[in-house]
Amino acid sequence: MSETSYTYSFDARKARTEFFRLMPISLFVLAFGAAFGLAAIQEGLSPLQAILMSTTVFAGASQFAAVDIWGAEVSVLPLIAVVFAINSRHLLMGASLYPMLKTVPPGQRYAMLLVLTDANWAVSAQEYQAGRHNLEVIVGGGLVLWLAWIAGTALGVYFGGLLQNPKTLGLDMVLGCFLLAMALGGKKTPRVLMAWLVAGAASLAAWRWLPPNMHVVAGAIAGGLVGLFWLEPEVRARTAGEGTDDH
Amino acid sequence: MTIETSTLGVLALIAIMAVVTLITRFGGVFVMSFIRINARTESFINTMASSVLIAIIVPMAVSGDAGALAALVATAAAMLAIRKPLPAIAIGLMAAASVRYLV
């Protein structure tokens, strides 16, 4: 934590490009948001409350789960547990961006994380694997995804009745397909494939036998352990050469 | 402890959800700022990053209907063949829609 050199030069123009680059995927987020808006209204939230929730929480799966346990009264601890469990993947996503985020001042660093979500993180993490540093997609992409989520929620609460079942169009699979495309677009070394195998198996086991919503974290940490013990050859050579390596 | 879903109660519940979610967005980075990053920890977080994706997708494929499975298989095949995410996703969605229309 001794690094005080904030070397990342943030390019606002590139952030604007990333805003438009993630616009196609945000159209799907719009549809998903509309489905949430409709569900929220049906569970008894007012339109403004649903829109406020989407604006301040901005985490779709956890919002669906929350309105699912909505009633005349809501138990606070189960609500916290469910929201934390579903969103705990953010902890790992943020941690994985740390090598880049440590090169921007803390104020900007945490401001960027306000709009961290699956899609913009997936793009940034994949580019990082390929050696490109792209925090602009977190900001620009996150902004367009956030706006789409809010606008979609608003559409859903006011015009949700007009929405035909999005499942028949396959729209419920947008995020799954997007994340899969991101994974397969990255490096596929034997080490990565082994990590995927372990992650998939651990996630499946956790999904089957652990309490709900823990499978993402369980799978991701299991996959990470493969990386902890199996270094890329060039990295191993570098570590051996330098002894202690703190860059 | 329960909160009534009165106007103020709902605002409190939304505030709780927002704070919990914010903790998850900030927490990983905050903890990392106390950890020495060496080649091994960097290897861990890089492998973990792509494992997050797999850990989300695998139970989705196993628990989903035939349409969900078709979407993921079609996206994977298209991605490996043409290496362009957006067309691959579109092909995946079309696969889901057609399977659900037929089944």
Coordinates of C-alpha atoms in Angstrom, one line a residue:
Chain A
M1 CA 0.0 0.0 0.0
S2 CA 3.0 2.3 -0.3
E3 CA 2.3 3.2 -3.9
T4 CA 1.5 6.9 -4.2
S5 CA 2.2 7.3 -7.9
Y6 CA -1.1 7.8 -9.6
T7 CA 0.0 7.2 -13.1
Y8 CA -3.2 6.4 -14.8
S9 CA -4.1 9.1 -17.3
F10 CA -7.9 9.0 -17.6
D11 CA -9.1 9.8 -21.1
A12 CA -12.6 11.4 -21.0
R13 CA -13.0 11.1 -24.7
K14 CA -12.4 7.4 -24.5
A15 CA -14.9 7.2 -21.7
R16 CA -17.5 8.7 -24.1
T17 CA -16.5 6.2 -26.8
E18 CA -17.1 3.4 -24.2
F19 CA -20.5 4.9 -23.3
F20 CA -21.6 4.3 -26.9
R21 CA -19.8 1.0 -27.2
L22 CA -21.9 -0.5 -24.4
M23 CA -25.1 1.1 -25.7
P24 CA -26.2 -2.1 -27.5
I25 CA -25.9 -4.2 -24.4
S26 CA -27.6 -1.5 -22.4
L27 CA -30.7 -1.9 -24.6
F28 CA -31.0 -5.3 -23.1
V29 CA -30.5 -3.9 -19.6
L30 CA -33.4 -1.6 -20.5
A31 CA -35.6 -4.6 -21.1
F32 CA -34.4 -6.3 -17.9
G33 CA -35.1 -3.1 -16.0
A34 CA -38.6 -3.0 -17.4
A35 CA -39.2 -6.5 -16.1
F36 CA -37.9 -5.3 -12.7
G37 CA -40.2 -2.3 -12.7
L38 CA -43.2 -4.5 -13.5
A39 CA -42.3 -6.9 -10.7
A40 CA -41.7 -4.1 -8.2
I41 CA -45.2 -2.6 -8.9
Q42 CA -46.8 -6.0 -8.6
E43 CA -45.2 -6.5 -5.2
G44 CA -46.6 -3.2 -4.0
L45 CA -43.8 -0.6 -4.5
S46 CA -44.9 2.7 -5.8
P47 CA -43.4 3.8 -9.2
L48 CA -41.1 6.4 -7.6
Q49 CA -39.9 3.9 -4.9
A50 CA -39.0 1.4 -7.7
I51 CA -37.2 4.0 -9.6
L52 CA -35.4 5.2 -6.5
M53 CA -34.3 1.6 -5.7
S54 CA -32.9 1.1 -9.2
T55 CA -31.1 4.5 -9.1
T56 CA -29.4 3.9 -5.7
V57 CA -28.9 0.1 -5.6
F58 CA -28.2 -0.6 -9.3
A59 CA -27.9 -4.3 -8.9
G60 CA -30.6 -6.2 -10.8
A61 CA -30.5 -9.7 -9.5
S62 CA -30.5 -8.5 -5.8
Q63 CA -33.4 -6.1 -6.5
F64 CA -35.5 -8.9 -7.9
A65 CA -34.7 -11.0 -4.9
A66 CA -35.5 -8.1 -2.6
V67 CA -39.0 -7.4 -4.0
D68 CA -39.5 -11.1 -3.9
I69 CA -39.5 -11.0 -0.1
W70 CA -41.5 -7.8 0.0
G71 CA -44.8 -7.7 2.0
A72 CA -46.6 -5.6 4.5
E73 CA -43.4 -5.9 6.6
V74 CA -39.9 -6.8 5.5
S75 CA -37.4 -8.6 7.8
V76 CA -34.2 -6.6 7.8
L77 CA -31.6 -9.3 8.4
P78 CA -32.8 -11.7 5.6
L79 CA -32.9 -8.7 3.3
I80 CA -29.3 -7.7 4.1
A81 CA -28.2 -11.3 3.8
V82 CA -29.8 -11.8 0.4
V83 CA -28.6 -8.5 -1.0
F84 CA -25.1 -9.1 0.3
A85 CA -24.8 -12.7 -0.9
I86 CA -26.0 -11.9 -4.4
N87 CA -23.8 -8.8 -4.7
S88 CA -20.7 -10.3 -3.0
R89 CA -19.4 -10.9 -6.5
H90 CA -18.7 -7.2 -6.6
L91 CA -16.1 -7.7 -3.9
L92 CA -14.1 -10.0 -6.2
M93 CA -14.8 -7.9 -9.3
G94 CA -13.4 -4.8 -7.5
A95 CA -10.4 -6.7 -6.2
S96 CA -9.6 -8.0 -9.7
L97 CA -9.4 -4.4 -10.9
Y98 CA -7.2 -3.3 -8.1
P99 CA -3.9 -3.4 -10.0
M100 CA -5.4 -0.8 -12.3
L101 CA -7.4 1.1 -9.7
K102 CA -4.3 1.6 -7.5
T103 CA -2.9 3.9 -10.2
V104 CA -5.7 6.5 -9.8
P105 CA -6.2 8.6 -6.6
P106 CA -8.6 7.1 -4.0
G107 CA -11.4 9.7 -4.6
Q108 CA -11.6 8.8 -8.3
R109 CA -11.1 5.1 -7.6
Y110 CA -14.2 4.9 -5.4
A111 CA -16.2 7.2 -7.6
M112 CA -15.6 4.8 -10.5
L113 CA -16.8 1.9 -8.4
L114 CA -20.2 3.5 -7.9
V115 CA -21.2 2.3 -11.4
L116 CA -19.3 -1.1 -11.3
T117 CA -21.5 -3.8 -12.7
D118 CA -21.1 -7.1 -14.5
A119 CA -21.0 -6.0 -18.1
N120 CA -18.5 -3.1 -17.8
W121 CA -16.4 -5.1 -15.4
A122 CA -16.3 -8.0 -17.8
V123 CA -15.0 -5.8 -20.6
S124 CA -12.4 -4.1 -18.5
A125 CA -11.2 -7.4 -16.9
Q126 CA -10.9 -9.1 -20.3
E127 CA -8.9 -6.2 -21.7
Y128 CA -6.7 -6.2 -18.7
Q129 CA -5.8 -9.9 -19.4
A130 CA -4.9 -8.9 -22.9
G131 CA -2.6 -6.2 -21.5
R132 CA -4.8 -3.1 -22.1
H133 CA -5.7 -0.8 -19.2
N134 CA -9.3 0.3 -19.6
L135 CA -10.9 2.1 -16.7
E136 CA -12.8 4.3 -19.1
V137 CA -15.2 1.5 -19.8
I138 CA -16.0 1.2 -16.1
V139 CA -17.0 4.9 -16.1
G140 CA -18.5 5.4 -19.6
G141 CA -20.0 1.9 -19.9
G142 CA -21.2 2.0 -16.3
L143 CA -22.9 5.3 -16.9
V144 CA -24.9 4.0 -19.9
L145 CA -25.8 0.8 -18.1
W146 CA -27.0 2.7 -15.0
L147 CA -29.1 5.1 -17.1
A148 CA -30.6 2.2 -19.0
W149 CA -31.4 0.4 -15.8
I150 CA -33.2 3.5 -14.4
A151 CA -35.0 4.2 -17.7
G152 CA -36.0 0.5 -18.0
T153 CA -37.4 0.5 -14.5
A154 CA -39.4 3.6 -15.3
L155 CA -40.7 2.0 -18.5
G156 CA -41.7 -1.1 -16.5
V157 CA -43.5 0.7 -13.8
Y158 CA -45.6 2.9 -16.1
F159 CA -46.0 0.7 -19.2
G160 CA -45.2 -2.8 -17.8
G161 CA -48.6 -4.1 -18.7
L162 CA -47.7 -3.7 -22.4
L163 CA -44.6 -5.8 -22.0
Q164 CA -44.9 -9.3 -23.5
N165 CA -43.1 -12.1 -21.8
P166 CA -39.4 -11.3 -22.4
K167 CA -38.5 -14.9 -22.0
T168 CA -40.1 -15.9 -25.3
L169 CA -37.6 -13.6 -27.0
G170 CA -34.7 -15.0 -25.0
L171 CA -34.1 -11.7 -23.3
D172 CA -33.5 -13.4 -19.9
M173 CA -30.3 -14.9 -21.4
V174 CA -28.7 -11.6 -22.4
L175 CA -26.4 -11.3 -19.4
G176 CA -25.5 -15.0 -19.4
C177 CA -24.6 -14.9 -23.1
F178 CA -22.7 -11.7 -22.7
L179 CA -20.6 -13.0 -19.8
L180 CA -19.9 -16.2 -21.6
A181 CA -18.8 -14.3 -24.7
M182 CA -16.4 -12.2 -22.6
A183 CA -15.0 -15.4 -20.9
L184 CA -14.4 -17.1 -24.3
G185 CA -12.9 -14.0 -25.8
G186 CA -10.1 -14.0 -23.2
K187 CA -6.9 -16.1 -23.1
K188 CA -7.4 -19.8 -23.0
T189 CA -4.2 -21.3 -21.7
P190 CA -4.1 -24.7 -19.9
R191 CA -3.9 -22.8 -16.6
V192 CA -7.1 -20.8 -17.4
L193 CA -9.0 -23.9 -18.6
M194 CA -8.0 -25.7 -15.4
A195 CA -9.3 -22.7 -13.4
W196 CA -12.6 -22.7 -15.3
L197 CA -13.0 -26.4 -14.7
V198 CA -12.4 -26.0 -10.9
A199 CA -14.6 -22.9 -10.8
G200 CA -17.4 -24.5 -12.7
A201 CA -17.3 -27.6 -10.5
A202 CA -17.1 -25.6 -7.2
S203 CA -19.9 -23.3 -8.3
L204 CA -22.1 -26.2 -9.2
A205 CA -21.4 -27.9 -5.8
A206 CA -22.0 -24.7 -3.9
W207 CA -25.2 -24.1 -5.8
R208 CA -26.4 -27.6 -5.0
W209 CA -25.3 -27.9 -1.4
L210 CA -24.5 -24.5 0.2
P211 CA -27.1 -21.9 1.2
P212 CA -28.5 -19.9 -1.8
N213 CA -26.5 -17.3 -3.7
M214 CA -23.0 -18.4 -2.5
H215 CA -22.1 -20.2 -5.7
V216 CA -20.5 -17.3 -7.6
V217 CA -18.1 -16.4 -4.8
A218 CA -17.3 -20.1 -4.0
G219 CA -16.6 -20.9 -7.7
A220 CA -14.6 -17.7 -8.3
I221 CA -12.3 -18.3 -5.2
A222 CA -11.8 -22.0 -6.1
G223 CA -10.8 -20.9 -9.7
G224 CA -8.5 -18.2 -8.2
L225 CA -6.7 -20.8 -6.1
V226 CA -5.6 -22.5 -9.3
G227 CA -4.0 -19.2 -10.3
L228 CA -2.4 -18.9 -6.8
F229 CA -0.6 -22.2 -7.1
W230 CA -0.1 -22.4 -10.8
L231 CA 1.7 -19.3 -12.2
E232 CA 2.3 -18.6 -15.8
P233 CA 5.8 -19.7 -16.7
E234 CA 7.1 -16.2 -17.5
V235 CA 5.7 -14.9 -14.2
R236 CA 7.3 -17.7 -12.3
A237 CA 10.7 -16.9 -13.9
R238 CA 10.3 -13.3 -13.0
T239 CA 9.4 -14.1 -9.4
A240 CA 12.4 -16.4 -9.1
G241 CA 14.7 -13.9 -10.5
E242 CA 13.7 -11.0 -8.3
G243 CA 13.2 -12.8 -5.1
T244 CA 10.5 -10.6 -3.5
D245 CA 8.5 -8.8 -6.2
D246 CA 6.6 -5.7 -5.3
H247 CA 5.6 -3.7 -8.3
Chain B
M1 CA -36.3 -7.0 13.2
T2 CA -38.8 -6.0 10.6
I3 CA -39.6 -2.7 8.9
E4 CA -43.2 -1.8 7.8
T5 CA -43.5 -0.9 4.2
S6 CA -44.9 2.5 4.9
T7 CA -43.5 5.4 2.8
L8 CA -40.7 6.0 5.3
G9 CA -40.2 2.3 5.9
V10 CA -39.7 1.7 2.2
L11 CA -37.2 4.5 2.0
A12 CA -35.3 2.9 4.9
L13 CA -35.3 -0.5 3.2
I14 CA -34.0 1.0 0.0
A15 CA -31.3 2.9 1.9
I16 CA -30.2 -0.4 3.6
M17 CA -30.0 -2.1 0.2
A18 CA -28.1 0.7 -1.3
V19 CA -25.6 0.8 1.6
V20 CA -25.1 -3.0 1.6
T21 CA -24.5 -3.0 -2.2
L22 CA -22.1 0.0 -1.9
I23 CA -20.1 -2.0 0.6
T24 CA -19.8 -4.8 -1.9
R25 CA -18.7 -2.4 -4.6
F26 CA -16.1 -0.7 -2.4
G27 CA -15.1 -3.6 -0.1
G28 CA -12.9 -5.6 -2.5
V29 CA -10.8 -2.6 -3.5
F30 CA -10.6 -1.4 0.1
V31 CA -9.3 -4.7 1.3
M32 CA -6.8 -5.0 -1.6
S33 CA -5.3 -1.7 -0.7
F34 CA -3.8 -3.4 2.4
I35 CA -2.5 -6.4 0.6
R36 CA 0.9 -6.5 -1.0
I37 CA 0.5 -7.3 -4.7
N38 CA 3.1 -9.7 -5.9
A39 CA 3.1 -12.1 -8.9
R40 CA 1.3 -14.7 -6.9
T41 CA -1.6 -12.5 -5.7
E42 CA -1.9 -11.0 -9.1
S43 CA -2.1 -14.5 -10.6
F44 CA -4.8 -15.3 -8.1
I45 CA -7.0 -12.3 -8.8
N46 CA -6.5 -12.7 -12.6
T47 CA -7.6 -16.3 -12.6
M48 CA -10.4 -15.4 -10.1
A49 CA -11.6 -12.7 -12.5
S50 CA -12.4 -15.1 -15.4
S51 CA -13.6 -17.7 -12.9
V52 CA -16.3 -15.3 -11.7
L53 CA -17.8 -15.5 -15.2
I54 CA -17.8 -19.3 -15.3
A55 CA -19.2 -19.5 -11.8
I56 CA -22.2 -17.4 -12.8
I57 CA -22.8 -19.2 -16.1
V58 CA -22.5 -22.9 -15.1
P59 CA -25.4 -23.1 -12.6
M60 CA -27.4 -20.9 -15.1
A61 CA -26.9 -23.6 -17.8
V62 CA -27.7 -26.5 -15.4
S63 CA -30.8 -25.0 -13.8
G64 CA -32.2 -23.3 -16.9
D65 CA -34.6 -24.7 -19.5
A66 CA -33.7 -26.0 -22.9
G67 CA -33.8 -22.5 -24.2
A68 CA -31.2 -21.2 -21.7
L69 CA -28.9 -24.1 -22.6
A70 CA -29.4 -23.5 -26.3
A71 CA -28.5 -19.9 -25.8
L72 CA -25.3 -20.6 -24.0
V73 CA -24.2 -23.4 -26.4
A74 CA -24.9 -21.3 -29.4
T75 CA -23.1 -18.2 -28.0
A76 CA -20.1 -20.4 -27.1
A77 CA -20.0 -22.0 -30.6
A78 CA -20.4 -18.6 -32.3
M79 CA -17.8 -16.9 -30.1
L80 CA -15.2 -19.6 -30.8
A81 CA -16.0 -19.5 -34.5
I82 CA -16.3 -15.7 -35.3
R83 CA -14.7 -14.2 -32.1
K84 CA -17.1 -11.2 -32.1
P85 CA -19.2 -10.8 -28.9
L86 CA -22.3 -9.0 -30.2
P87 CA -23.1 -11.3 -33.1
A88 CA -22.4 -14.3 -30.8
I89 CA -24.9 -12.9 -28.2
A90 CA -27.5 -12.3 -30.9
I91 CA -27.1 -15.8 -32.1
G92 CA -27.5 -17.1 -28.6
L93 CA -30.7 -15.1 -28.0
M94 CA -32.1 -16.3 -31.4
A95 CA -31.3 -19.9 -30.3
A96 CA -33.2 -19.4 -27.0
A97 CA -36.2 -17.9 -28.7
S98 CA -36.4 -20.6 -31.4
V99 CA -36.0 -23.5 -29.0
R100 CA -38.7 -21.9 -26.7
Y101 CA -41.0 -21.4 -29.7
L102 CA -40.6 -25.0 -30.8
V103 CA -40.7 -26.8 -27.4

